[in-house]
C-alpha positions as a printed Julia matrix, in Angstrom:
353×3 Matrix{Float64}:
  -4.9    -5.35  -30.93
  -3.53   -8.75  -29.91
  -3.49   -9.56  -26.2
  -0.04  -10.42  -24.87
   0.66  -13.92  -23.48
   1.21  -12.39  -20.03
  -2.2   -10.69  -20.08
  -3.9   -13.87  -21.3
  -2.19  -15.98  -18.67
  -2.97  -13.61  -15.81
  -6.59  -13.18  -16.87
  -6.96  -16.94  -16.91
  -5.28  -17.23  -13.53
  -7.6   -14.63  -11.98
 -10.67  -16.12  -13.66
  -9.96  -19.65  -12.5
  -8.77  -19.11   -8.96
  -9.37  -15.65   -7.54
 -11.64  -15.09   -4.6
 -11.73  -12.66   -1.7
 -11.87  -13.47    1.99
 -12.91  -11.07    4.71
 -11.33  -10.97    8.15
 -12.67   -9.0    11.15
 -10.0    -6.53   12.19
 -11.43   -3.57   14.09
 -14.53   -2.13   15.68
 -14.65    0.7    13.13
 -13.54    1.65    9.64
 -10.07    0.53    8.52
  -8.04    3.45    7.14
  -4.8     1.75    6.14
  -3.35   -1.68    5.36
   0.3    -2.63    4.77
   2.41   -5.8     4.48
   5.7    -6.26    6.3
   8.78   -6.41    4.06
   8.93  -10.23    4.32
   5.21  -10.62    3.69
   4.5   -12.7     6.78
   2.43  -10.01    8.49
  -0.32   -7.6     7.51
  -1.03   -4.51    9.63
  -4.14   -2.36    9.65
  -4.95    0.99   11.23
  -8.44    2.1    12.15
 -10.83    4.83   13.21
 -11.13    2.89   16.48
  -7.67    4.3    17.51
  -5.88    0.96   17.24
  -3.64   -0.99   14.9
  -3.91   -4.73   14.33
  -1.34   -7.2    13.04
  -2.18  -10.48   11.33
  -0.02  -13.47   10.48
  -0.44  -14.98    7.03
  -0.88  -18.73    7.44
  -1.5   -20.72    4.26
  -4.87  -19.45    3.01
  -5.94  -17.25    5.9
  -4.98  -14.38    8.16
  -4.69  -15.06   11.88
  -4.88  -12.06   14.19
  -1.68  -11.81   16.2
  -2.13   -8.64   18.27
  -4.01   -5.4    18.66
  -1.95   -2.28   19.42
  -3.5     0.38   21.63
  -2.26    3.73   22.85
  -3.3     6.38   20.36
  -5.9     8.87   21.52
  -7.4     9.38   18.07
  -7.91    7.63   14.76
  -4.95    5.78   13.2
  -5.03    7.26    9.73
  -1.99    5.65    8.14
   0.77    3.16    8.94
   3.82    1.65    7.29
   6.46   -0.99    8.01
  10.21   -0.58    8.24
  11.58   -1.22    4.72
  13.95   -4.0     5.81
  13.11   -4.92    9.43
   9.96   -7.1     9.45
   9.38   -6.5    13.17
   8.88   -2.72   13.18
   6.0    -0.58   11.98
   4.92    3.0    12.61
   1.47    4.57   12.95
   0.29    8.14   12.35
  -2.67    9.48   14.32
  -4.84   12.52   14.69
  -3.71   12.69   18.34
  -0.57   14.61   17.21
   1.77   11.68   17.73
   3.38    8.89   15.79
   4.15    5.59   17.48
   6.75    2.97   16.57
   5.81   -0.61   17.44
   7.82   -3.82   17.73
   5.82   -6.99   17.06
   8.3    -9.06   19.13
   7.39   -7.22   22.31
   3.88   -6.12   21.23
   4.69   -2.75   22.76
   5.19    0.8    21.62
   8.94    1.41   21.64
   8.68    5.14   20.92
   6.07    7.9    20.91
   7.01   11.06   19.02
   4.97   14.22   19.52
   4.23   16.31   16.45
   2.68   19.72   15.92
  -0.52   18.73   14.18
  -3.07   16.02   13.43
  -1.16   13.47   11.38
  -2.7    12.03    8.24
   0.13   10.44    6.24
   3.43    8.71    6.94
   6.25    6.93    5.12
   9.56    5.31    5.98
  12.65    6.09    3.92
  14.05    3.21    1.84
  17.27    3.21    3.88
  15.25    2.86    7.09
  16.86    5.89    8.74
  14.05    8.44    8.55
  10.29    8.63    9.02
   8.35   11.41    7.33
   4.94   12.41    8.67
   2.5    14.94    7.24
  -0.31   16.67    9.12
  -3.54   18.48    8.33
  -1.73   21.84    8.41
   0.49   20.79    5.47
   3.59   20.42    7.61
   5.92   17.5     6.9
   8.26   16.48    9.72
  11.32   14.28    9.18
  12.11   12.12   12.22
  15.31   10.2    12.89
  14.22    6.55   13.22
  16.94    5.79   15.81
  16.88    8.85   18.07
  13.15    9.54   17.49
  13.91   13.26   17.2
  12.93   15.67   14.47
  15.68   16.26   11.88
  13.78   18.77    9.73
  10.38   20.32    9.29
   8.83   21.85    6.16
   5.71   24.02    6.0
   4.09   24.0     2.55
   1.79   26.62    1.06
  -0.36   24.07   -0.7
  -2.48   21.1     0.36
  -0.13   18.15    0.91
  -1.66   14.77    0.22
   0.48   11.62    0.0
   4.26   11.68    0.51
   7.02    9.3    -0.56
  10.72    8.93   -1.15
  11.9     7.55   -4.46
  13.55    4.12   -4.35
  17.05    5.64   -4.46
  16.36    7.67   -1.31
  17.69   10.89   -2.87
  14.41   12.61   -3.73
  11.22   13.28   -1.8
   7.85   13.48   -3.57
   4.57   15.1    -2.52
   1.2    15.15   -4.27
  -0.82   18.31   -3.76
  -4.28   19.82   -3.99
  -3.4    21.77   -7.15
  -2.87   18.6    -9.16
   0.92   18.81   -8.97
   3.76   16.49   -7.99
   6.37   18.4    -6.02
   9.88   16.95   -5.93
  12.52   17.89   -3.36
  16.14   16.84   -3.13
  16.94   14.68   -0.12
  18.33   15.23    2.46
  18.72   18.91    1.42
  14.94   19.33    0.89
  15.52   21.85   -1.9
  12.83   22.14   -4.61
  13.83   20.32   -7.8
  10.67   20.34   -9.88
   6.92   20.82   -9.78
   5.04   18.74  -12.33
   1.51   19.62  -13.44
   0.28   16.06  -13.3
  -3.52   16.38  -13.2
  -6.15   19.1   -13.72
  -7.52   18.49  -10.21
  -6.4    17.33   -6.77
  -3.51   14.84   -6.99
  -4.26   12.45   -4.15
  -1.89    9.47   -3.98
   1.52    8.31   -5.2
   3.34    4.96   -5.27
   6.72    3.81   -6.61
   7.07    0.45   -8.29
   9.47   -2.03   -6.62
  11.63   -2.24   -9.75
  12.38    1.5    -9.69
  11.18    2.08  -13.24
   7.87    3.88  -12.68
   5.77    5.71  -10.16
   2.02    6.22  -10.34
  -0.28    8.99   -9.17
  -4.02    8.98   -8.6
  -6.24   12.04   -8.85
  -9.68   13.48   -8.24
 -10.09   13.45  -12.03
 -10.49    9.64  -11.7
  -7.28    9.04  -13.68
  -4.18    7.09  -12.74
  -1.01    8.39  -14.36
   2.13    6.3   -14.84
   5.44    8.18  -14.82
   8.94    7.28  -15.91
  11.19    7.72  -12.85
  14.27    8.83  -14.79
  12.62   11.1   -17.37
   9.8    12.37  -15.11
   7.35   12.14  -18.01
   3.9    10.57  -18.07
   3.98    7.42  -20.2
   0.44    6.14  -19.71
  -2.96    6.83  -18.14
  -5.48    4.37  -16.72
  -9.08    5.54  -16.94
 -11.43    2.75  -15.89
 -12.47    4.33  -12.57
 -15.23    6.93  -12.37
 -14.47    8.43   -8.95
 -11.41   10.11   -7.4
  -8.53    7.65   -7.13
  -7.79    7.17   -3.42
  -5.19    4.42   -3.3
  -2.6     2.64   -5.46
  -0.31   -0.36   -5.15
   2.19   -2.08   -7.46
   2.63   -5.85   -7.38
   5.95   -7.25   -6.16
   7.3    -7.68   -9.7
   6.1    -4.27  -10.9
   3.91   -5.87  -13.57
   0.49   -5.09  -12.06
  -1.05   -1.92  -10.65
  -4.1    -1.92   -8.4
  -6.14    1.26   -8.07
  -9.32    1.94   -6.11
 -11.84    4.66   -5.39
 -15.5     5.05   -4.53
 -16.27    2.72   -7.43
 -17.31   -0.65   -6.12
 -14.4    -2.48   -7.67
 -10.6    -2.45   -7.59
  -9.01   -2.16  -11.02
  -5.97   -4.36  -11.7
  -4.03   -3.31  -14.78
  -0.94   -4.52  -16.58
   1.6    -1.74  -16.1
   3.33   -1.93  -19.49
   0.19   -1.76  -21.64
  -2.53   -0.44  -19.36
  -4.71   -3.41  -20.24
  -7.25   -4.6   -17.73
  -6.22   -7.87  -16.08
  -9.04   -8.14  -13.57
 -11.35   -6.25  -11.26
 -12.03   -7.18   -7.66
 -15.66   -6.54   -6.77
 -16.38   -4.61   -3.55
 -19.6    -3.67   -1.8
 -18.5    -0.13   -0.94
 -15.73    2.42   -1.6
 -12.14    1.25   -1.13
  -9.61    3.67    0.35
  -6.59    1.41    0.95
  -4.99   -1.42   -1.06
  -1.65   -3.22   -0.71
  -0.06   -5.95   -2.81
   1.94   -8.6    -0.96
   5.72   -7.98   -1.39
   6.34  -11.44   -2.88
   3.13  -13.06   -4.09
  -0.17  -12.28   -5.89
  -2.18  -11.38   -2.79
  -3.98   -8.06   -2.64
  -5.11   -6.78    0.76
  -7.72   -4.03    0.91
 -10.26   -2.45    3.2
 -13.56   -0.86    2.26
 -15.66    1.91    3.74
 -18.74    1.04    5.78
 -21.42   -0.24    3.45
 -23.82    2.61    4.17
 -21.06    5.21    3.9
 -20.95    6.21    7.55
 -19.69    4.77   10.8
 -22.29    3.21   13.05
 -20.95    2.1    16.44
 -23.91   -0.19   17.01
 -22.83   -2.68   14.35
 -19.7    -4.59   13.46
 -17.35   -2.8    11.11
 -13.67   -2.64   10.35
 -13.18   -5.74    8.2
 -10.31   -6.14    5.79
 -10.1    -8.48    2.85
  -7.47  -10.36    0.92
  -8.0   -11.29   -2.7
  -5.74  -13.7    -4.55
  -5.36  -16.98   -6.36
  -5.5   -19.05   -3.18
  -5.08  -22.31   -5.1
  -1.41  -21.45   -5.58
  -1.07  -21.48   -1.8
  -3.17  -24.42   -0.76
  -2.24  -27.21   -3.13
   1.13  -28.82   -3.9
   0.18  -28.79   -7.59
   3.49  -28.95   -9.47
   2.21  -28.27  -13.04
   0.28  -25.2   -11.88
   3.28  -23.91   -9.96
   5.64  -24.5   -12.86
   3.24  -22.62  -15.14
   2.94  -19.76  -12.65
   6.71  -19.49  -12.21
   7.21  -19.48  -16.0
   4.57  -16.84  -16.66
   5.8   -14.51  -13.93
   9.5   -15.38  -14.37
   9.83  -16.59  -10.8
  13.19  -18.19  -10.08
  12.18  -19.59   -6.71
   9.25  -21.82   -5.77
   6.58  -20.48   -3.48
   7.7   -19.79    0.06
   7.27  -22.79    2.42
   5.46  -20.66    4.99
   2.56  -20.09    2.6
   2.52  -23.34    0.69
   3.29  -27.01    1.18
   6.78  -27.97    0.08
   6.78  -29.12   -3.52
   8.28  -32.59   -3.89
């Protein structure tokens, strides 16, 4: 089968320019990484009970602040979908905290009923959903910081997410199913038997065409948003799929597990574009919202936390040459291949003359 021009171009781009850089972030394992909506900041949450925020400056991350206050591990975090200054953290201390990077302070602490393990912000920015270890999902008003609704489920709830249109709420569960609720009514719409084993993670592509799920069966499934049918499976990983992320243009899908590499696939064909080598399992990945940067964090190299040694690094992998050099032919080629209408942002690259 002939390889598409896009696949050829991207494989060449990765081969010629890609490298990973590690940045010390925490004193213990990093559980979650996420980019702000504008892409200028990267946040990380850790077993050490803190969150860190980094500024992206040219070809490096510069630590801006460390956010303390949680009494237990920060298991997941996410940014406001349209306000680049706000992010929220979920912790095992039975609270969520909303932070403002302009003041470097917690602007709200919301108590919840259980140890929180997953969190997401609605696309309209009005609601935060948080799930705990007891399979309770609480919906919190992002302005009043009060609970609007609470749902107890009879199955193991893993990752949670709204669709891009904000009118449906999705959950992956321990029975291999995707459960879909109407929103804001929270009435069951459909339960899809997606995988033969635990369905772990779910992500929607920025274009609104697909969503992907990862499972303990080591498969990634790609689903049509409108038809709710599986259109493709990715099967290059050998271990349970722990984390997924779509690129900003919806053309690439990164998936990771206990395999010591991150698979990067072309969404439309499933073809392998690249793999990012890691020294240990990877449990969180996040594509930059505008550019080909992939942030990720790996488990401790020996598989367990040891307080006597440095841990908690995160890494960013990308074609850094696109950021460092005012190389007009390369940029024109990149913009043509990826159908970019705008040149690279001035805050990550010299201005092209």
